[in-house]
Amino acid sequence: MTWDRAGCERAVTKAKSYGMDFLEIALLDPPSVDAAHSRQMLEAAKMRAVCSLGLPQEVWASHNPDGAVDFLTVALDKCAAIGAEALSGVVYGGIGERTGQPPTQAELDNVADAMARAARHAKSLGLLFGIEPVNRYETHLINTGWQAVEMIERIGADNIFVHLDTYHMNIEEKGIAQGIIDARDHLRYIHLSESDRGTPGAGTIAWDEIYSALRAIGFKGGLAMESFINMPPALANGLSVWRPVASGEAEVMENGLPFLRNKARQYGLI
């Protein structure tokens, strides 16, 4: 979760050893990242990458769109320097952003303004830009596939996409595959995350429903395993993860990764 030189070297080496196709880099502190080193490591390993983040509270787009754009501009520049293909995640706000009320029109207007400007900058760098709906306990702004589609269609940029997450879909959608159907025209990336955010296949996510819906829409985007083991305290607080959800790397990588790959093969997605 700390993308410094040591974290980069460990992650790229491990990802290559497990035969992974790409890495998602948690770009939590963009200015601190040594982009040239990251690019060198990724290119040497022939490893593709995307970056993800949530905004710090002082630059949440809902109340500080200019600050959000400034932060995202630095992050996008860093993504391009690393050689990543996209920036995605809770780019419109923070993990744990809630007012206790439904989003106001002013908040959504600010988000749309900031996302439109960030998407334009991303396009100038040749990057894709994604919006990830997350559950009601982590934000009050965008929780479902259809809400992400509404925001994207309002913005109208052709390089912006929906990034779904099975953990959040399991909480928010009427049926767990509903978000996939609703977002099908804009869906390019999905986090495959178990119901407790632990090892895929060891929880209650309806994986056959997820994979069959992806096949039905002809999904060609990124299939990203997302499992948490160790997290910085600030992120653990935002995600409300208070206990270990997997015993360690071996459980996730030796059980969860093959499980997801086998399902993807079963449904003709890889």
Coordinates of N, CA and C in Angstrom, one line a residue, residues 21 87 98 100 111 115 160 164 198 200 215 220 253-254:
D21 N -1.0 -10.2 -15.1 CA -1.0 -9.4 -16.3 C -0.7 -8.0 -16.1
L87 N -6.1 6.2 -14.7 CA -6.2 6.5 -13.3 C -7.7 6.3 -12.9
R98 N -19.0 11.4 3.9 CA -20.5 11.4 4.1 C -20.9 12.6 4.9
G100 N -24.2 12.8 5.9 CA -25.4 12.5 6.7 C -26.7 12.8 5.9
V111 N -18.7 18.0 -8.5 CA -18.1 16.7 -8.9 C -18.0 16.7 -10.4
M115 N -14.5 16.4 -12.5 CA -14.3 15.2 -13.3 C -14.1 15.6 -14.8
I160 N -13.5 8.5 -20.4 CA -14.0 8.3 -19.0 C -14.8 7.0 -19.0
L164 N -16.3 -0.8 -11.7 CA -17.2 -1.4 -10.7 C -16.3 -2.3 -9.7
G198 N -11.7 -10.3 1.6 CA -10.6 -11.2 1.8 C -10.3 -12.1 0.6
P200 N -10.8 -14.3 -2.5 CA -11.9 -14.6 -3.5 C -12.2 -16.1 -3.5
R215 N -19.7 -11.9 -19.3 CA -19.7 -12.6 -20.6 C -20.8 -12.1 -21.5
K220 N -14.5 -6.7 -22.1 CA -13.1 -6.9 -22.6 C -12.1 -6.1 -21.7
M253 N -3.1 -15.3 -2.8 CA -2.5 -15.5 -4.1 C -2.5 -17.0 -4.5
E254 N -2.5 -17.9 -3.6 CA -2.4 -19.3 -4.0 C -3.8 -19.9 -4.0

